[in-house]
Every structure is written in C-alpha cells, then in structure tokens.
Amino acid sequence: MIATTGAGALLIIACMALVTLLVRFGGVFIMGLIPLNRRVEGFINGMAGSVLVAVLVPIALQADTAGRLALLATAVMMFWLRKPMPAIALGIAVAALYRAV
Amino acid sequence: MSTPVAPALSFAECRRGFWRLLPLSLFVAAFGAAFGLAAVQAGLQPVEIVVMSATVFAGTAQFAALDLWGAQVPLVPLLVTTLAINARMLLMGATLYPWLALVPPRRRYASLITLSDANWAMALNDLQSGRNTLGALVGGGLAIWLTWLAGTLAGMVFGGLIADPRAFGVDMVLGCFMLSMALAGRRTLRTVAAWVAGGVAAWAALRWLPANTHVVAGGLAGGLVGALWLEREP
C-alpha cells in the first residue's frame, strides 16, 4: 500500500506509466528475439485481424439498437464503397439520428 | 508480407497521419472528458490527473486505477491490473514487427510511445495494403494523445456540463472505425477463419475469463489459426 499524499500519488502514476510503456515496447521487443519464419509470420497475420475483431466483440455486444445499426451501416458502406471515412461518418450519423428520433 | 524497404517516417507522413486521425479523435476527447470528471470525483489532485493522462495514456487502465484509488493505493494489484488491461498492446506491437524491424532501434521504439488502438489499426491497414509508412502510427498517435489530454482537461474543468456524447453517436466512433479497418483489409478464407476464431475466443473470454482478457484471447486464437493454416508456398 502506498499513501496518495505528497509525492506518493505521482510515484504510483509513474509506475503505471512505466508498466504501460514496457507493454507498448514489449511486443516488438519479444518478436525481435524470435526468428521470423513462415509460421511466425502466419501467427502475426492471423493475430492482426483477430485483435481488431476481439476489440469489436464487446462493443457490438454492449451496443444498443442505435449502436448496432451504426455498425451495420458502416459494414454496408465498406462493402459498397470500400472507403473507411464515409463508412464511419454514416455509422455515427445513423446512431445519432436513431437516438434523436 | 515483409518488405525490404523500411517504412517512411518523415515529417510530412506524420503530419498526414495526424490529420487523418484527428477527426476520429473526437471519441478520445469524449472518453478523456469522462475520465477527467471521474478522476476529480475519485479525489485525485489536478496535477496528478494531467500527469496520468499524459504519461500513462491508456484510458481503460486509467479508469481501473480510479477504482483502486483512495488514501492508500495497493501498488501491486494496480500494476497487475494495468498490465492485464494493456497486454493487448503487446499483440498490437508484435503485428507491426515485420515493418518496424526494418527501422533503426531508436526510431522503432520511439514510434511505439503513443501506440493505441486506433493509430495501430490505421498504421497496420496502411502497411498491409502496401502504403509503406509509419505516419499513421506516429502522427495519428500524437493526435490521439493531444485529444486525450484536451479531453481530460475539459472533463476536469467543465465536468458534467459537457453534453451527452452518446446523443451524437460519439460512443460508436471506435466501433465503426475498427469495423471499417477490419473490412478494408485483404480478405481470404484464412483471414476470415482467424477472425471467426478470434471473435469466438473473445466472446468466450468475456463470458468466462477475468475482465479485460478478451483482446488477448481473441488475438492469440486468431494467431494460432494463422500459424497452423499457412498460405501456399509462393
């Protein structure tokens, strides 16, 4: 336990910042120790897309109807135009409009 | 996938990345405002709140720290929680390795200082689609860092006066952005299989594993699919 009086709080924050920085550096550092072969490249490639999906899962699960319609609109626009910015803009607009009505 | 040429990291590329991610940073500002307000209510001093947002720069971990905050803070549980929540950054950093390995070490690690969800996703999308630049990672990271800090300050100063961001759909910006990045990439049967494995694992982790493990679980599951199901030899 560390008291949050005086410099204690800043010390705690500094420890948090250090841990977070080490994690930011850690992935690249660890990969530097592993020889890059086809299996490892396959692992990295598989991980790249699935991290995106894993970030999305709770967002989609916890979203209300407006949020889910926003995701649907984004997906439709991405299949149609394949341009992220209009797709995101439409998604946000759909959520805002649905909640306004 | 590995390119022989090191990805560009010029000032112009970073400036472009900054402006590409700035509009998306709206959600970061809203999230930051919520953090600023919550931190004031948790009893943190203004200087401490600003220093935390500036140096930790990881929203979910910062909110978790508020839960443990009091006259005394248990340091080890706080750091373990921080590590667990931010472990997804290990995977994100690792996915950038094939390109970052081509950059000199000092620049390689310096460009990871502002690594977070949105600038990672945009940078990876650029690199995978042949745009050999780290502009989105560095410039976009700076945009997110600045808006996170500005949002935190706004939340501390104005608190509850800020209009509900949900009314403007701001809470869905990250979700729509991540979805568009997933769909913008090249799709093969392999990548879709990795998505499905990652999605199922993330869902299972949300249900049965401790909180905040879902991204790591999903990433590792998708990685396994990628490692076991290799593309045909060229």
Short mmCIF file of C-alpha atoms in Angstrom, two decimals:
data_model
loop_
_atom_site.label_atom_id
_atom_site.label_comp_id
_atom_site.label_asym_id
_atom_site.label_seq_id
_atom_site.Cartn_x
_atom_site.Cartn_y
_atom_site.Cartn_z
CA MET A 1 0.00 0.00 0.00
CA ILE A 2 1.26 3.45 -0.87
CA ALA A 3 -0.29 6.61 0.58
CA THR A 4 -1.55 9.06 -2.05
CA THR A 5 -0.41 12.08 -0.06
CA GLY A 6 2.57 14.14 -1.19
CA ALA A 7 4.66 12.50 -3.89
CA GLY A 8 3.05 9.09 -3.29
CA ALA A 9 0.37 9.56 -5.93
CA LEU A 10 2.89 10.69 -8.54
CA LEU A 11 5.07 7.68 -7.73
CA ILE A 12 2.10 5.37 -8.31
CA ILE A 13 1.33 7.11 -11.60
CA ALA A 14 4.98 6.84 -12.67
CA CYS A 15 4.88 3.07 -12.03
CA MET A 16 1.69 2.76 -14.11
CA ALA A 17 3.28 4.76 -16.91
CA LEU A 18 6.39 2.58 -16.85
CA VAL A 19 4.40 -0.65 -17.00
CA THR A 20 2.33 0.69 -19.90
CA LEU A 21 5.42 1.86 -21.79
CA LEU A 22 7.09 -1.54 -21.33
CA VAL A 23 3.97 -3.21 -22.73
CA ARG A 24 3.97 -0.82 -25.72
CA PHE A 25 7.61 -1.75 -26.43
CA GLY A 26 7.28 -5.39 -25.37
CA GLY A 27 5.54 -6.86 -28.41
CA VAL A 28 8.19 -5.62 -30.84
CA PHE A 29 11.00 -6.49 -28.41
CA ILE A 30 9.81 -10.08 -27.94
CA MET A 31 9.33 -10.56 -31.69
CA GLY A 32 12.95 -9.44 -32.12
CA LEU A 33 14.05 -12.46 -30.09
CA ILE A 34 12.04 -14.92 -32.19
CA PRO A 35 13.38 -15.89 -35.62
CA LEU A 36 10.87 -14.80 -38.26
CA ASN A 37 9.76 -17.84 -40.29
CA ARG A 38 6.58 -18.66 -42.19
CA ARG A 39 4.80 -20.00 -39.10
CA VAL A 40 5.61 -16.90 -37.09
CA GLU A 41 4.53 -14.67 -39.99
CA GLY A 42 1.31 -16.67 -40.21
CA PHE A 43 0.77 -16.18 -36.48
CA ILE A 44 1.31 -12.41 -36.74
CA ASN A 45 -1.02 -12.17 -39.73
CA GLY A 46 -3.74 -14.19 -38.04
CA MET A 47 -3.37 -12.12 -34.87
CA ALA A 48 -3.62 -8.78 -36.69
CA GLY A 49 -7.19 -9.22 -37.91
CA SER A 50 -8.44 -11.11 -34.89
CA VAL A 51 -7.28 -8.39 -32.46
CA LEU A 52 -9.50 -5.96 -34.40
CA VAL A 53 -12.41 -8.38 -34.19
CA ALA A 54 -11.77 -9.02 -30.48
CA VAL A 55 -11.86 -5.27 -29.75
CA LEU A 56 -15.16 -5.13 -31.66
CA VAL A 57 -16.92 -8.04 -29.92
CA PRO A 58 -17.77 -6.32 -26.60
CA ILE A 59 -18.61 -3.06 -28.40
CA ALA A 60 -21.14 -4.89 -30.57
CA LEU A 61 -22.48 -6.97 -27.66
CA GLN A 62 -22.96 -3.98 -25.36
CA ALA A 63 -24.29 -1.60 -28.04
CA ASP A 64 -27.94 -0.53 -28.03
CA THR A 65 -30.06 -0.73 -31.18
CA ALA A 66 -28.66 2.60 -32.39
CA GLY A 67 -25.11 1.33 -31.94
CA ARG A 68 -25.80 -1.90 -33.79
CA LEU A 69 -27.44 -0.03 -36.67
CA ALA A 70 -24.34 2.19 -36.78
CA LEU A 71 -22.11 -0.87 -37.16
CA LEU A 72 -24.42 -2.32 -39.81
CA ALA A 73 -24.36 0.95 -41.79
CA THR A 74 -20.56 1.05 -41.58
CA ALA A 75 -20.31 -2.53 -42.83
CA VAL A 76 -22.69 -1.92 -45.75
CA MET A 77 -20.78 1.21 -46.81
CA MET A 78 -17.46 -0.63 -46.56
CA PHE A 79 -18.69 -3.39 -48.88
CA TRP A 80 -20.15 -0.81 -51.25
CA LEU A 81 -17.53 1.99 -51.43
CA ARG A 82 -14.59 0.37 -49.60
CA LYS A 83 -13.70 3.80 -48.14
CA PRO A 84 -13.45 3.97 -44.31
CA MET A 85 -14.22 7.65 -43.72
CA PRO A 86 -17.66 7.80 -45.40
CA ALA A 87 -18.49 4.44 -43.81
CA ILE A 88 -17.64 5.66 -40.30
CA ALA A 89 -19.40 9.00 -40.86
CA LEU A 90 -22.59 7.25 -41.94
CA GLY A 91 -22.39 4.89 -38.97
CA ILE A 92 -22.13 7.80 -36.50
CA ALA A 93 -24.91 9.68 -38.26
CA VAL A 94 -27.19 6.62 -38.08
CA ALA A 95 -26.57 6.26 -34.32
CA ALA A 96 -27.17 9.97 -33.70
CA LEU A 97 -30.34 10.07 -35.84
CA TYR A 98 -31.78 6.91 -34.30
CA ARG A 99 -31.29 8.33 -30.81
CA ALA A 100 -32.72 11.71 -31.81
CA VAL A 101 -35.94 10.19 -33.14
CA MET B 1 4.46 -9.65 -46.33
CA SER B 2 7.90 -8.40 -45.22
CA THR B 3 9.03 -5.53 -47.38
CA PRO B 4 12.72 -4.97 -47.99
CA VAL B 5 12.33 -1.19 -47.71
CA ALA B 6 11.98 0.46 -44.27
CA PRO B 7 8.62 2.24 -43.86
CA ALA B 8 8.71 6.02 -44.22
CA LEU B 9 8.70 8.16 -41.09
CA SER B 10 9.07 11.69 -42.49
CA PHE B 11 7.56 14.83 -41.03
CA ALA B 12 5.14 15.06 -43.98
CA GLU B 13 3.96 11.46 -43.42
CA CYS B 14 3.42 12.12 -39.71
CA ARG B 15 1.53 15.33 -40.46
CA ARG B 16 -0.74 13.42 -42.84
CA GLY B 17 -1.31 10.73 -40.20
CA PHE B 18 -2.12 13.42 -37.66
CA TRP B 19 -4.86 14.95 -39.82
CA ARG B 20 -6.25 11.57 -40.85
CA LEU B 21 -6.79 10.52 -37.25
CA LEU B 22 -7.76 13.87 -35.76
CA PRO B 23 -11.48 13.67 -36.75
CA LEU B 24 -11.66 10.17 -35.25
CA SER B 25 -10.12 11.50 -32.06
CA LEU B 26 -13.49 13.00 -31.20
CA PHE B 27 -14.34 9.83 -29.31
CA VAL B 28 -11.00 10.03 -27.50
CA ALA B 29 -11.85 13.55 -26.33
CA ALA B 30 -15.26 12.37 -25.07
CA PHE B 31 -13.66 9.38 -23.30
CA GLY B 32 -10.99 11.72 -21.86
CA ALA B 33 -13.64 14.12 -20.55
CA ALA B 34 -15.37 11.23 -18.81
CA PHE B 35 -12.04 10.24 -17.28
CA GLY B 36 -11.22 13.80 -16.15
CA LEU B 37 -14.57 14.10 -14.38
CA ALA B 38 -14.33 10.65 -12.79
CA ALA B 39 -10.76 11.33 -11.61
CA VAL B 40 -11.80 14.56 -9.89
CA GLN B 41 -14.61 12.67 -8.19
CA ALA B 42 -12.18 9.91 -7.13
CA GLY B 43 -10.16 12.53 -5.28
CA LEU B 44 -7.07 12.88 -7.47
CA GLN B 45 -5.29 16.25 -7.49
CA PRO B 46 -5.44 18.19 -10.79
CA VAL B 47 -1.68 17.80 -11.40
CA GLU B 48 -1.93 14.05 -10.81
CA ILE B 49 -4.81 13.68 -13.28
CA VAL B 50 -2.97 15.58 -16.02
CA VAL B 51 0.28 13.69 -15.40
CA MET B 52 -1.59 10.36 -15.50
CA SER B 53 -3.32 11.12 -18.81
CA ALA B 54 -0.09 12.45 -20.32
CA THR B 55 2.22 9.61 -19.25
CA VAL B 56 0.01 6.52 -18.91
CA PHE B 57 -2.17 7.39 -21.93
CA ALA B 58 -4.36 4.27 -21.70
CA GLY B 59 -8.00 5.00 -20.95
CA THR B 60 -9.29 1.67 -19.69
CA ALA B 61 -6.31 1.16 -17.38
CA GLN B 62 -6.71 4.70 -16.02
CA PHE B 63 -10.38 4.12 -15.23
CA ALA B 64 -9.41 0.87 -13.49
CA ALA B 65 -6.87 2.80 -11.40
CA LEU B 66 -9.66 5.09 -10.18
CA ASP B 67 -11.49 2.03 -8.81
CA LEU B 68 -8.46 1.25 -6.61
CA TRP B 69 -7.77 4.88 -5.66
CA GLY B 70 -8.09 6.06 -2.05
CA ALA B 71 -5.99 7.42 0.81
CA GLN B 72 -3.89 4.29 0.27
CA VAL B 73 -3.40 2.55 -3.07
CA PRO B 74 -2.39 -1.13 -3.32
CA LEU B 75 0.51 -0.78 -5.77
CA VAL B 76 0.99 -4.39 -6.88
CA PRO B 77 -2.69 -5.10 -7.66
CA LEU B 78 -2.83 -1.76 -9.51
CA LEU B 79 0.20 -2.62 -11.65
CA VAL B 80 -1.07 -6.15 -12.33
CA THR B 81 -4.40 -4.67 -13.45
CA THR B 82 -2.58 -2.14 -15.64
CA LEU B 83 -0.51 -4.92 -17.18
CA ALA B 84 -3.54 -7.13 -17.81
CA ILE B 85 -5.62 -4.39 -19.43
CA ASN B 86 -2.75 -3.15 -21.59
CA ALA B 87 -1.49 -6.60 -22.56
CA ARG B 88 -3.33 -6.20 -25.87
CA MET B 89 -0.67 -3.63 -26.79
CA LEU B 90 1.88 -6.47 -26.72
CA LEU B 91 -0.04 -8.16 -29.53
CA MET B 92 -0.57 -4.90 -31.42
CA GLY B 93 3.14 -4.09 -31.26
CA ALA B 94 4.02 -7.61 -32.38
CA THR B 95 1.84 -7.31 -35.50
CA LEU B 96 3.86 -4.26 -36.57
CA TYR B 97 7.18 -6.07 -36.08
CA PRO B 98 7.77 -7.17 -39.70
CA TRP B 99 7.91 -3.48 -40.69
CA LEU B 100 9.38 -1.98 -37.52
CA ALA B 101 12.28 -4.45 -37.69
CA LEU B 102 13.47 -2.53 -40.76
CA VAL B 103 13.64 0.75 -38.81
CA PRO B 104 16.69 1.63 -36.65
CA PRO B 105 16.10 0.65 -32.97
CA ARG B 106 15.78 4.15 -31.53
CA ARG B 107 13.14 5.19 -34.11
CA ARG B 108 11.49 1.76 -33.83
CA TYR B 109 10.79 2.15 -30.12
CA ALA B 110 10.16 5.91 -30.25
CA SER B 111 7.39 5.31 -32.79
CA LEU B 112 5.68 2.97 -30.30
CA ILE B 113 5.41 5.53 -27.47
CA THR B 114 1.88 6.59 -28.47
CA LEU B 115 0.73 3.12 -29.61
CA SER B 116 -3.00 2.76 -29.01
CA ASP B 117 -5.99 1.03 -30.63
CA ALA B 118 -6.91 3.49 -33.37
CA ASN B 119 -3.48 4.54 -34.65
CA TRP B 120 -2.34 0.91 -34.54
CA ALA B 121 -5.30 -0.18 -36.66
CA MET B 122 -4.77 2.57 -39.24
CA ALA B 123 -1.00 2.05 -39.43
CA LEU B 124 -1.39 -1.70 -39.84
CA ASN B 125 -4.00 -1.18 -42.55
CA ASP B 126 -1.62 1.17 -44.40
CA LEU B 127 1.31 -1.23 -44.16
CA GLN B 128 -0.69 -4.31 -45.17
CA SER B 129 -2.16 -2.54 -48.20
CA GLY B 130 1.29 -1.53 -49.41
CA ARG B 131 1.43 2.06 -48.11
CA ASN B 132 4.86 1.75 -46.57
CA THR B 133 4.61 4.46 -43.90
CA LEU B 134 4.50 4.83 -40.13
CA GLY B 135 2.81 8.25 -40.42
CA ALA B 136 -0.50 6.99 -39.02
CA LEU B 137 1.23 5.39 -36.03
CA VAL B 138 3.32 8.41 -35.03
CA GLY B 139 1.30 11.38 -36.32
CA GLY B 140 -2.00 9.69 -35.53
CA GLY B 141 -0.70 8.73 -32.09
CA LEU B 142 0.14 12.37 -31.43
CA ALA B 143 -3.38 13.40 -32.48
CA ILE B 144 -4.91 10.88 -30.08
CA TRP B 145 -2.52 11.86 -27.27
CA LEU B 146 -3.38 15.55 -27.65
CA THR B 147 -7.13 14.98 -27.77
CA TRP B 148 -6.92 12.56 -24.81
CA LEU B 149 -5.15 15.29 -22.82
CA ALA B 150 -7.52 18.03 -24.00
CA GLY B 151 -10.50 15.82 -23.18
CA THR B 152 -9.14 15.07 -19.71
CA LEU B 153 -8.68 18.82 -19.03
CA ALA B 154 -12.18 19.60 -20.33
CA GLY B 155 -13.67 16.93 -18.07
CA MET B 156 -11.79 18.29 -15.05
CA VAL B 157 -12.83 21.89 -15.70
CA PHE B 158 -16.34 21.58 -17.10
CA GLY B 159 -17.31 18.18 -15.70
CA GLY B 160 -20.97 17.42 -16.07
CA LEU B 161 -21.60 20.50 -18.18
CA ILE B 162 -20.50 18.63 -21.30
CA ALA B 163 -23.40 17.36 -23.37
CA ASP B 164 -24.00 13.64 -23.50
CA PRO B 165 -21.68 12.38 -26.27
CA ARG B 166 -24.00 9.43 -26.87
CA ALA B 167 -26.61 11.76 -28.34
CA PHE B 168 -24.16 12.47 -31.18
CA GLY B 169 -23.19 8.84 -31.65
CA VAL B 170 -19.65 9.54 -30.41
CA ASP B 171 -19.61 6.32 -28.36
CA MET B 172 -19.78 4.34 -31.62
CA VAL B 173 -16.81 6.03 -33.35
CA LEU B 174 -14.27 3.47 -32.15
CA GLY B 175 -16.53 0.53 -33.04
CA CYS B 176 -17.31 1.86 -36.54
CA PHE B 177 -13.64 2.70 -37.08
CA MET B 178 -12.39 -0.74 -36.02
CA LEU B 179 -15.05 -2.41 -38.17
CA SER B 180 -14.08 -0.35 -41.23
CA MET B 181 -10.40 -1.19 -40.69
CA ALA B 182 -11.22 -4.91 -40.44
CA LEU B 183 -13.26 -4.78 -43.65
CA ALA B 184 -10.74 -2.60 -45.53
CA GLY B 185 -8.05 -5.27 -45.36
CA ARG B 186 -7.47 -8.09 -47.83
CA ARG B 187 -9.88 -10.95 -47.16
CA THR B 188 -9.03 -14.58 -47.77
CA LEU B 189 -10.60 -17.71 -46.35
CA ARG B 190 -7.64 -17.81 -43.95
CA THR B 191 -8.13 -14.30 -42.57
CA VAL B 192 -11.87 -14.89 -42.16
CA ALA B 193 -11.15 -18.13 -40.27
CA ALA B 194 -8.77 -16.19 -37.99
CA TRP B 195 -11.50 -13.54 -37.43
CA VAL B 196 -14.06 -16.17 -36.50
CA ALA B 197 -11.64 -17.90 -34.11
CA GLY B 198 -10.70 -14.52 -32.61
CA GLY B 199 -14.33 -13.44 -32.27
CA VAL B 200 -15.42 -16.70 -30.64
CA ALA B 201 -12.43 -16.66 -28.26
CA ALA B 202 -13.08 -13.02 -27.32
CA TRP B 203 -16.74 -13.79 -26.68
CA ALA B 204 -15.85 -16.82 -24.56
CA ALA B 205 -13.27 -14.76 -22.62
CA LEU B 206 -15.88 -12.08 -21.93
CA ARG B 207 -18.18 -14.74 -20.53
CA TRP B 208 -15.85 -17.00 -18.61
CA LEU B 209 -12.39 -15.43 -18.21
CA PRO B 210 -11.41 -12.47 -15.97
CA ALA B 211 -12.30 -8.99 -17.23
CA ASN B 212 -10.18 -7.40 -19.97
CA THR B 213 -8.64 -10.64 -21.20
CA HIS B 214 -10.83 -10.82 -24.33
CA VAL B 215 -8.49 -9.00 -26.75
CA VAL B 216 -5.51 -11.14 -25.83
CA ALA B 217 -7.62 -14.32 -26.00
CA GLY B 218 -9.03 -13.34 -29.41
CA GLY B 219 -5.65 -12.29 -30.77
CA LEU B 220 -3.93 -15.49 -29.70
CA ALA B 221 -6.74 -17.65 -31.10
CA GLY B 222 -6.55 -15.86 -34.45
CA GLY B 223 -2.76 -16.12 -34.36
CA LEU B 224 -2.97 -19.89 -33.87
CA VAL B 225 -5.23 -20.19 -36.91
CA GLY B 226 -2.70 -18.16 -38.90
CA ALA B 227 0.23 -20.27 -37.69
CA LEU B 228 -1.46 -23.62 -38.38
CA TRP B 229 -3.09 -22.68 -41.70
CA LEU B 230 -0.23 -21.38 -43.81
CA GLU B 231 -0.57 -19.78 -47.21
CA ARG B 232 0.71 -21.99 -50.02
CA GLU B 233 4.43 -21.70 -50.78
CA PRO B 234 4.85 -18.97 -53.38
#
